[in-house]
PDB file of C-alpha atoms in Angstrom:
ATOM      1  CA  UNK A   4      29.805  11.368  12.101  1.00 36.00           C
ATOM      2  CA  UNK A   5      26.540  13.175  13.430  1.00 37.00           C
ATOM      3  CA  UNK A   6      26.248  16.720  13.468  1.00 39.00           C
ATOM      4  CA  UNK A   7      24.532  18.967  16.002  1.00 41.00           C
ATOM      5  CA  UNK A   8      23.729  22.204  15.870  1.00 40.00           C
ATOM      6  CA  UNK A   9      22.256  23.829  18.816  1.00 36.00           C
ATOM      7  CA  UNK A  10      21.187  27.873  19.435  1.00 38.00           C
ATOM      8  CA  UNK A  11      21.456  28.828  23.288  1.00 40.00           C
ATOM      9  CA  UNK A  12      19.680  31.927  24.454  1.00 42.00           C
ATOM     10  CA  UNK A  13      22.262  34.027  25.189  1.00 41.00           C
ATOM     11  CA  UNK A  14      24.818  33.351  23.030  1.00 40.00           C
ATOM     12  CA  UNK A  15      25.953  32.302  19.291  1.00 41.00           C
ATOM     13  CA  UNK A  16      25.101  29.143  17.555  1.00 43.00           C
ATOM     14  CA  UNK A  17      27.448  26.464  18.268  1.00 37.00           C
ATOM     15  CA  UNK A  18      28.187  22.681  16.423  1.00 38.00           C
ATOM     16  CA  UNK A  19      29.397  19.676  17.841  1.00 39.00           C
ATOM     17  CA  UNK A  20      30.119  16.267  16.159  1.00 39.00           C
ATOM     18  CA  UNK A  21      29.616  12.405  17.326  1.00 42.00           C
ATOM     19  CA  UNK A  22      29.825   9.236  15.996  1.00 49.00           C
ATOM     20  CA  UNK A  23      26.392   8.508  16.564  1.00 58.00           C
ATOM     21  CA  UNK A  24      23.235  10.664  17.864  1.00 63.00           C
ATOM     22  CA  UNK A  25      22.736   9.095  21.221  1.00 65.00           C
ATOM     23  CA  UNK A  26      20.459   8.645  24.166  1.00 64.00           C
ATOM     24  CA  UNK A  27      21.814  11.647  26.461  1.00 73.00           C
ATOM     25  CA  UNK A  28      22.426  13.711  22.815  1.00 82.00           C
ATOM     26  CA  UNK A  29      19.033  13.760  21.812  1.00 88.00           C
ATOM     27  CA  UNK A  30      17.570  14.331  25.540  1.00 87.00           C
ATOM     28  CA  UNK A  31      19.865  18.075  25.191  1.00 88.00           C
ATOM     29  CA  UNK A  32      17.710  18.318  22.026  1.00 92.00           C
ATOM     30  CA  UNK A  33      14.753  18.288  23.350  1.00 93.00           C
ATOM     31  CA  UNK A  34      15.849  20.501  26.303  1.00 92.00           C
ATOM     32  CA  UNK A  35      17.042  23.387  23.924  1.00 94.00           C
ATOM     33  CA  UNK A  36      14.049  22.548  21.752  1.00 96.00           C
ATOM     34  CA  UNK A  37      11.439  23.710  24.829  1.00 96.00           C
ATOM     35  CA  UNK A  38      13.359  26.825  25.418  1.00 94.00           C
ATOM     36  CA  UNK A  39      13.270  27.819  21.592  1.00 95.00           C
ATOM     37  CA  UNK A  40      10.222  26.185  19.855  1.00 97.00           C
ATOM     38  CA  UNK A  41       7.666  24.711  22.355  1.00 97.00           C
ATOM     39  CA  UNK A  42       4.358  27.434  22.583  1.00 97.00           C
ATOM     40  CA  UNK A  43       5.345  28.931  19.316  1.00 98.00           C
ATOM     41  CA  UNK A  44       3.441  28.163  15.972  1.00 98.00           C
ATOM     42  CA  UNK A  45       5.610  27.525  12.973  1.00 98.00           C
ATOM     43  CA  UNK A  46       5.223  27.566   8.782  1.00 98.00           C
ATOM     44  CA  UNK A  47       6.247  24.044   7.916  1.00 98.00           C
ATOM     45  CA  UNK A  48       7.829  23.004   4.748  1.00 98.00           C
ATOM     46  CA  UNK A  49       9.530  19.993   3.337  1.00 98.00           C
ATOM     47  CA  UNK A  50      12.897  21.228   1.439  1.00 97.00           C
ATOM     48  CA  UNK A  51      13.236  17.919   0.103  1.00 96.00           C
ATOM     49  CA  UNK A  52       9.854  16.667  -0.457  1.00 96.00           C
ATOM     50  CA  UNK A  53      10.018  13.608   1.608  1.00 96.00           C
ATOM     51  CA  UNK A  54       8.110  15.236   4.797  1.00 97.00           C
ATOM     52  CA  UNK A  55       5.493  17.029   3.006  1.00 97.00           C
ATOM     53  CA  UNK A  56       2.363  15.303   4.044  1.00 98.00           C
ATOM     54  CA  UNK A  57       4.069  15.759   7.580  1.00 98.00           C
ATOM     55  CA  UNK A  58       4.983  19.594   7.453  1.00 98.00           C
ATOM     56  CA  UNK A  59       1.606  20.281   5.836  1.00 98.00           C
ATOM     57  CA  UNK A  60      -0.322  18.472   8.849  1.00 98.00           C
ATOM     58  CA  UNK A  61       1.748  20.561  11.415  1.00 98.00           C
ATOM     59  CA  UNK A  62       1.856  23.945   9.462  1.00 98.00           C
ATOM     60  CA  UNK A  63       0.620  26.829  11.752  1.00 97.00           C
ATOM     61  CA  UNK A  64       0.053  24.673  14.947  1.00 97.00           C
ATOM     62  CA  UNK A  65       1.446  25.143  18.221  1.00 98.00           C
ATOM     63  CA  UNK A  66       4.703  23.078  18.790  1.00 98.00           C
ATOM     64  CA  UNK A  67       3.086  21.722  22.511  1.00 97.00           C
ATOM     65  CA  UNK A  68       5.545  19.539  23.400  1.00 97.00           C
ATOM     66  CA  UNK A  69       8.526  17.595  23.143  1.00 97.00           C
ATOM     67  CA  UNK A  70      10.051  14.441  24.233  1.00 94.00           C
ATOM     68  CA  UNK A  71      13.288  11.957  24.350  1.00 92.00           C
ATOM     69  CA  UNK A  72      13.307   8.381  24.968  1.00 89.00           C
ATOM     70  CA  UNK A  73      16.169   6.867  24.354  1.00 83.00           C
ATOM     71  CA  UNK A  74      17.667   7.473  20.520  1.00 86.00           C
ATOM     72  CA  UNK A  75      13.934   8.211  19.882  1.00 91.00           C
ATOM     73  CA  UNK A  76      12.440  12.098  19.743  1.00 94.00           C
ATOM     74  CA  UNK A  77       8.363  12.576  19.479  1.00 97.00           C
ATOM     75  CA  UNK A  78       7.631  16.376  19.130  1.00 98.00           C
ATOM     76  CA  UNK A  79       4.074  17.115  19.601  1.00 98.00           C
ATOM     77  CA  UNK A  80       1.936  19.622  17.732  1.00 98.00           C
ATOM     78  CA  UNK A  81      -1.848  20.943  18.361  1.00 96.00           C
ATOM     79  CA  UNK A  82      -3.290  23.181  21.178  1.00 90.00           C
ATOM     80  CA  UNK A  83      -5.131  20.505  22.254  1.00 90.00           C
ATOM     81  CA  UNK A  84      -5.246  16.566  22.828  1.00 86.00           C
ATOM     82  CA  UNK A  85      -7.998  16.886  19.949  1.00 90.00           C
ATOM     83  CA  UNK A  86      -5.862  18.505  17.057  1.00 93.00           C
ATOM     84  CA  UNK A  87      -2.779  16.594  17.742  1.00 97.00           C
ATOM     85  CA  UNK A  88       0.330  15.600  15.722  1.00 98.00           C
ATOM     86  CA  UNK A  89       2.910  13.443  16.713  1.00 98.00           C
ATOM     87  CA  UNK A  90       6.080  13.350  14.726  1.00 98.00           C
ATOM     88  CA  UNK A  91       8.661  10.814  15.538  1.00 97.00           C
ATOM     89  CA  UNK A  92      12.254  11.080  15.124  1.00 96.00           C
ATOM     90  CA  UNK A  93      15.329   8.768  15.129  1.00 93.00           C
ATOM     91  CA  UNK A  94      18.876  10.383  13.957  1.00 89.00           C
ATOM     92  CA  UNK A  95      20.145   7.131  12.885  1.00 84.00           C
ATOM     93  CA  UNK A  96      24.256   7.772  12.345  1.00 80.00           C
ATOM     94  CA  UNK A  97      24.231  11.483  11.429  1.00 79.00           C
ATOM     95  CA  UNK A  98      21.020  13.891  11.643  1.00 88.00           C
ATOM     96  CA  UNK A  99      20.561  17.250  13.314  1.00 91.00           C
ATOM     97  CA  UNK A 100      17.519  19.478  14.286  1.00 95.00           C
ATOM     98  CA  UNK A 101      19.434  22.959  14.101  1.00 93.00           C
ATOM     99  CA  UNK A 102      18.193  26.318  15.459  1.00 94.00           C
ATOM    100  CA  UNK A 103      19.051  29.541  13.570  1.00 94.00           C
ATOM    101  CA  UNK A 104      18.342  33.047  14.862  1.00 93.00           C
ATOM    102  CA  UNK A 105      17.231  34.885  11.653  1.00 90.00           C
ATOM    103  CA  UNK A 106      18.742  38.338  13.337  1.00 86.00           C
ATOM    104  CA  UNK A 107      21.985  36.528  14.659  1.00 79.00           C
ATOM    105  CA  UNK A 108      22.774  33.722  12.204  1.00 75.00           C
ATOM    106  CA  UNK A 109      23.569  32.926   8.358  1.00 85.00           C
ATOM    107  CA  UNK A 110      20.696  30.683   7.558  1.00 90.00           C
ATOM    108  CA  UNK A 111      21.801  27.762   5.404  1.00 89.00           C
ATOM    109  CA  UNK A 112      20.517  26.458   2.208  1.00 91.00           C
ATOM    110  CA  UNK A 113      18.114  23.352   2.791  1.00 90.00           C
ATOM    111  CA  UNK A 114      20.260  20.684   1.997  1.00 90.00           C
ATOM    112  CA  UNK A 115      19.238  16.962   0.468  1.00 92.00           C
ATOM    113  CA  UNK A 116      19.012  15.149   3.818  1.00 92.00           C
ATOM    114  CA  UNK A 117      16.552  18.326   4.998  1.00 95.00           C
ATOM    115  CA  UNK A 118      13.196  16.965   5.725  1.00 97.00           C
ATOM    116  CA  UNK A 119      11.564  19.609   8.024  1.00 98.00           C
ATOM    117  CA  UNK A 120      12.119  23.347   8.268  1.00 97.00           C
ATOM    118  CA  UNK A 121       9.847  25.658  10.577  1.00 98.00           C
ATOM    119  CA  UNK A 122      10.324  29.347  10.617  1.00 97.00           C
ATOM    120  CA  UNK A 123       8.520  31.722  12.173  1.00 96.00           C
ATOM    121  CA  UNK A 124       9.555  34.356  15.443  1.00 96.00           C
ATOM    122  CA  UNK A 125      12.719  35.097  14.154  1.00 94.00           C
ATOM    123  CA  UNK A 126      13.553  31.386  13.976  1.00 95.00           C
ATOM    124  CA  UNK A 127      14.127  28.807  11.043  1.00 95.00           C
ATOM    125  CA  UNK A 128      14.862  25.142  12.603  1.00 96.00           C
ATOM    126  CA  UNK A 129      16.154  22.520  10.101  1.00 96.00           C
ATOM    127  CA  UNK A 130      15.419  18.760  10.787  1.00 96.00           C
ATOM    128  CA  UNK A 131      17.792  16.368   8.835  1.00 94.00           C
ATOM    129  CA  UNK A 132      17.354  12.499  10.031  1.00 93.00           C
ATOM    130  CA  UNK A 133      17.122   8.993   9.046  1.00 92.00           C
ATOM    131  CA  UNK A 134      13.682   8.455  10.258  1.00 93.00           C
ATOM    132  CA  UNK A 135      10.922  10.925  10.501  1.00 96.00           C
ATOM    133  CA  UNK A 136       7.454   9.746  10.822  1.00 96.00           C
ATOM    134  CA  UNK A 137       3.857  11.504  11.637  1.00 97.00           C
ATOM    135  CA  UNK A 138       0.318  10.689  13.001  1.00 97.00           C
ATOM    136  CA  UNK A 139      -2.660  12.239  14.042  1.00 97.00           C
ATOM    137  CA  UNK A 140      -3.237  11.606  17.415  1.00 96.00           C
ATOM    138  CA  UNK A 141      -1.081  10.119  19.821  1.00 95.00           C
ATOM    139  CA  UNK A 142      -1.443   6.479  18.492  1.00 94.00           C
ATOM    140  CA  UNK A 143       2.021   7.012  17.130  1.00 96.00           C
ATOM    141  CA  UNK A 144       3.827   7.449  20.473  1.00 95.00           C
ATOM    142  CA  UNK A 145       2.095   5.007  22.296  1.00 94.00           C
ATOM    143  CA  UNK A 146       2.523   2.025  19.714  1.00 93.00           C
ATOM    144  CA  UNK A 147       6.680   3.394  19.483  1.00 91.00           C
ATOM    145  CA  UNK A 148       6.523   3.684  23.494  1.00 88.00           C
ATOM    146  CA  UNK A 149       5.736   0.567  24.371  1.00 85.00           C
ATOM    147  CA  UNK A 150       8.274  -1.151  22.262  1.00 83.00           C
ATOM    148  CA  UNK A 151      11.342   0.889  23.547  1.00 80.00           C
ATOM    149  CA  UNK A 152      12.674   0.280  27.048  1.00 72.00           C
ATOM    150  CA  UNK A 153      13.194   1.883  30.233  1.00 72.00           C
ATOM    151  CA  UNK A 154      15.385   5.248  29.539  1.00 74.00           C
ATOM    152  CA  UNK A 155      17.088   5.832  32.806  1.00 69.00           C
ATOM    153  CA  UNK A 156      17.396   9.249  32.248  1.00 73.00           C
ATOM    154  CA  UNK A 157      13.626  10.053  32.288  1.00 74.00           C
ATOM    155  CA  UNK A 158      11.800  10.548  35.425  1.00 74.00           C
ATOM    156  CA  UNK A 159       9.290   7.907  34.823  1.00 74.00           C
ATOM    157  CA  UNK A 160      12.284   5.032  34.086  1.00 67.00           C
ATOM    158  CA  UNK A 161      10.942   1.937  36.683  1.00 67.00           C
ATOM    159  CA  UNK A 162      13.396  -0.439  38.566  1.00 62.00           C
ATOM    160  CA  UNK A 163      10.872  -1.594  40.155  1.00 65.00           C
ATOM    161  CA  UNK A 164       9.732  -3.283  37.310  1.00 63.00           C
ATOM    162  CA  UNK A 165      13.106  -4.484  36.393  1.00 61.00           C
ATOM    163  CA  UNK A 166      14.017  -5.512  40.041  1.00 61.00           C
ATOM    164  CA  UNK A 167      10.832  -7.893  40.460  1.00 63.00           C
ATOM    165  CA  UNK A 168      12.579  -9.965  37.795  1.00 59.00           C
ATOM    166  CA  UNK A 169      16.167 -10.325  39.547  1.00 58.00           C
ATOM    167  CA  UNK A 170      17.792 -12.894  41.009  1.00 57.00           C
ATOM    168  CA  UNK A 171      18.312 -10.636  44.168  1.00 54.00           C
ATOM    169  CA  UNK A 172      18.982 -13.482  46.664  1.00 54.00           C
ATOM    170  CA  UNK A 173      21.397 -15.499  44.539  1.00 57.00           C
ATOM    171  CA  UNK A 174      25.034 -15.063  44.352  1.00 64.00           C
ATOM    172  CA  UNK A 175      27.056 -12.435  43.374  1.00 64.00           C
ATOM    173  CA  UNK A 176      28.248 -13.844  40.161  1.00 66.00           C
ATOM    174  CA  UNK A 177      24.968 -14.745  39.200  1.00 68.00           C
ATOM    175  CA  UNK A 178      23.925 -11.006  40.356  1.00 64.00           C
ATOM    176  CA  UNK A 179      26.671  -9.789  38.109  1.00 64.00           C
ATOM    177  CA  UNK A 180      25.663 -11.552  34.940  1.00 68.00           C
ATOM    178  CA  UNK A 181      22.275 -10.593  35.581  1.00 66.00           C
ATOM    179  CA  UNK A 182      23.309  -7.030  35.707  1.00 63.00           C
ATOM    180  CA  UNK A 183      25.320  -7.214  32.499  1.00 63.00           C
ATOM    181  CA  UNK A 184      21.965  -8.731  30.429  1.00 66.00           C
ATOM    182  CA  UNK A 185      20.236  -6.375  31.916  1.00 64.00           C
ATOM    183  CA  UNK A 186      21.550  -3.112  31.155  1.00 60.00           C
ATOM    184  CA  UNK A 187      22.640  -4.920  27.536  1.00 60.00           C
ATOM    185  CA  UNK A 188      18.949  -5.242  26.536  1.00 61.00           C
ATOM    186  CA  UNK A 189      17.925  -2.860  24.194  1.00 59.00           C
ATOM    187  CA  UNK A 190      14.143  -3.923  25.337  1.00 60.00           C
ATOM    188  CA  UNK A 191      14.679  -2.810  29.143  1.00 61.00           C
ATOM    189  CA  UNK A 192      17.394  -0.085  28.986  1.00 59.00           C
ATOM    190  CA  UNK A 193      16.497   1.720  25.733  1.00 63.00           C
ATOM    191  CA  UNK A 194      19.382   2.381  23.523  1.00 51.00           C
ATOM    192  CA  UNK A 195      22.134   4.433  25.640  1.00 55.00           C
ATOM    193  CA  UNK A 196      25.661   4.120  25.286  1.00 54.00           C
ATOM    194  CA  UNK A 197      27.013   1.620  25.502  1.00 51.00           C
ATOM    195  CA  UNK A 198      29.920   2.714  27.061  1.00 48.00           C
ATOM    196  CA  UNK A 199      28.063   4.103  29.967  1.00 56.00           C
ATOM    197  CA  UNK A 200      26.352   0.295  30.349  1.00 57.00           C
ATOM    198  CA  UNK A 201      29.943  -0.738  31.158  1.00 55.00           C
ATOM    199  CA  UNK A 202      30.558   1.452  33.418  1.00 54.00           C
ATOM    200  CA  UNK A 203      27.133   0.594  35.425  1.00 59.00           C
ATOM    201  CA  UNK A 204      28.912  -2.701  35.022  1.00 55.00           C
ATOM    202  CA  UNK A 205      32.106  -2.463  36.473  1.00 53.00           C
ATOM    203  CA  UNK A 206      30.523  -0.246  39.606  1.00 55.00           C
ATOM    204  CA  UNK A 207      28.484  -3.235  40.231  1.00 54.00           C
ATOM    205  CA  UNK A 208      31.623  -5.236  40.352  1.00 53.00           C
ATOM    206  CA  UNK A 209      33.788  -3.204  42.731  1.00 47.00           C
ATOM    207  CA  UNK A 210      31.256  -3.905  45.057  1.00 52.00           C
ATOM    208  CA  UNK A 211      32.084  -5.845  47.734  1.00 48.00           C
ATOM    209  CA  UNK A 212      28.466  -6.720  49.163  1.00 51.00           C
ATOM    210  CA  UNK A 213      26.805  -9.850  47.721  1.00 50.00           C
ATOM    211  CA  UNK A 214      23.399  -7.727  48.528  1.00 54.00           C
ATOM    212  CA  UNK A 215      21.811  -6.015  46.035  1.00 54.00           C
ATOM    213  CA  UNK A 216      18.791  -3.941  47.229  1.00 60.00           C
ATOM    214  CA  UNK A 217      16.220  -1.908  45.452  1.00 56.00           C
ATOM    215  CA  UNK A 218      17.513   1.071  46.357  1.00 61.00           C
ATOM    216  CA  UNK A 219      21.158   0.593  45.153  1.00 58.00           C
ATOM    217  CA  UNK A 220      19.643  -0.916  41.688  1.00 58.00           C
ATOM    218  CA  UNK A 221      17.679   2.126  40.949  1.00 59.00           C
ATOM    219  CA  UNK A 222      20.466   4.053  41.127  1.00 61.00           C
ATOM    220  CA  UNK A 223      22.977   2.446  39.312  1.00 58.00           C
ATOM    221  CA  UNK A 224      21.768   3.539  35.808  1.00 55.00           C
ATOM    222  CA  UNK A 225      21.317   7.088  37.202  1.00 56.00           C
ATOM    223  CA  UNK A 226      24.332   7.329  38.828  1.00 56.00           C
ATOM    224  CA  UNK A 227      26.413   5.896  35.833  1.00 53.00           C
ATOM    225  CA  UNK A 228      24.975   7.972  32.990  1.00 50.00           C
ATOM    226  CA  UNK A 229      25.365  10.658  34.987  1.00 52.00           C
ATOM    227  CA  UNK A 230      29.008   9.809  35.163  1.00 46.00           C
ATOM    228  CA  UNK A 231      28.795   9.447  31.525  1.00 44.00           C
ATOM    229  CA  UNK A 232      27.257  12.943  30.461  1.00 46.00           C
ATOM    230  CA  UNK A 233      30.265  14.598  32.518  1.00 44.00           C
ATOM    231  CA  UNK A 234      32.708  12.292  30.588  1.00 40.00           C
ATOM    232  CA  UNK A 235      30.723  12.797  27.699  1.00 42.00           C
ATOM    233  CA  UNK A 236      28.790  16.288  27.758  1.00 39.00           C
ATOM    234  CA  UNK A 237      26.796  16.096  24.496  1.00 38.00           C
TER     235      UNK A 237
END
């Protein structure tokens, strides 16, 4: 089972546990991470010498930026597009990036599985995952980018694209099937629950209009995983 451990503002750290680090997880990751890391500068270490190239190439530069897509996290360091670091994440079955508040919190030993650890500002963040990679340069996100899907909880997720390739006029059983491959593809809906794909599926089928528009496509991945992070909140 995964473990997260996440450090609000204003109040005490807190855990939670899954059976896998998914899509809508790791996009509350990356939301906490902006509040508590992003525009801060860091010491970087590798606890258990398997990120040490990586901590050594982000130690003491600004922590710009950070992103989800999917299971995937990039986290971007270097004031500028010129000095640049891209590390890229995956959780895999159980990882965490936890957030301790040196004044407020007991701050762990660095376990076995602890690859990253950045302190500085009263802050020590622990990153324990299955994959952890680094680049200079964005070369690493762009090559990882266009291999993964659309994520329909980002703002630049494209029906569009998606919709120029459906069989919009056929029938609704052929609709439906089309719907289910779709939102099954790992390559055009990138890795999101998949219980929350079901549940786009069965709207779809309630439906009692043959027509499927544009408009109603786009927003059946939004409106589903939305469904899915109330269901589901972390």
């Amino acid at each position: 089972r995964a473990l997260l451990l996440f450090t609000c503002p204003n109040r005490a750290s807190f855990t939670l546990t899954s059976s896998m680090v998914e899509g809508h997880s790791v996009h509350r990751v990356a939301a906490f991470h902006r509040q508590r890391l992003v525009g801060k500068a860091f010491t970087a270490t590798s606890p258990n010498g398997r990120f040490t190239a990586g901590a050594a190439a982000i130690d003491g530069k600004i922590f710009h930026s950070i992103e989800a897509v999917g299971k995937n996290l990039f986290a971007f360091f270097g004031s500028n597009e010129h000095d640049r670091v891209t590390i890229h994440v995956h959780f895999g079955m159980s990882g965490a990036w936890a957030v301790f508040d040196e004044n407020d919190d007991e701050i762990p030993e660095p376990s076995k599985t602890n690859r990253l650890r950045l302190q500085g500002h009263g802050l020590v963040a622990d990153l324990s995952a299955m994959t952890v990679n680094w680049s200079n340069g964005m070369n690493l996100y762009q090559e990882k980018r266009a291999k993964l899907g659309h994520d329909p909880l980002r703002n630049d997720a494209n029906p569009e694209s998606l919709w120029t390739k459906s069989p919009h006029r056929k029938s609704r059983l052929e609709l439906s099937l089309w719907i289910k491959v779709t939102l099954l593809d790992q390559e055009t809906f990138t890795e999101q629950k998949y219980f929350l794909k079901l549940v786009c599926i069965l709207m779809f089928q309630v439906t009692n209009s043959n027509a499927l528009s544009l408009t109603r496509f786009g927003n059946i991945p939004a409106s589903c995983f939305s469904a899915g992070t109330r269901l589901d909140p972390f």
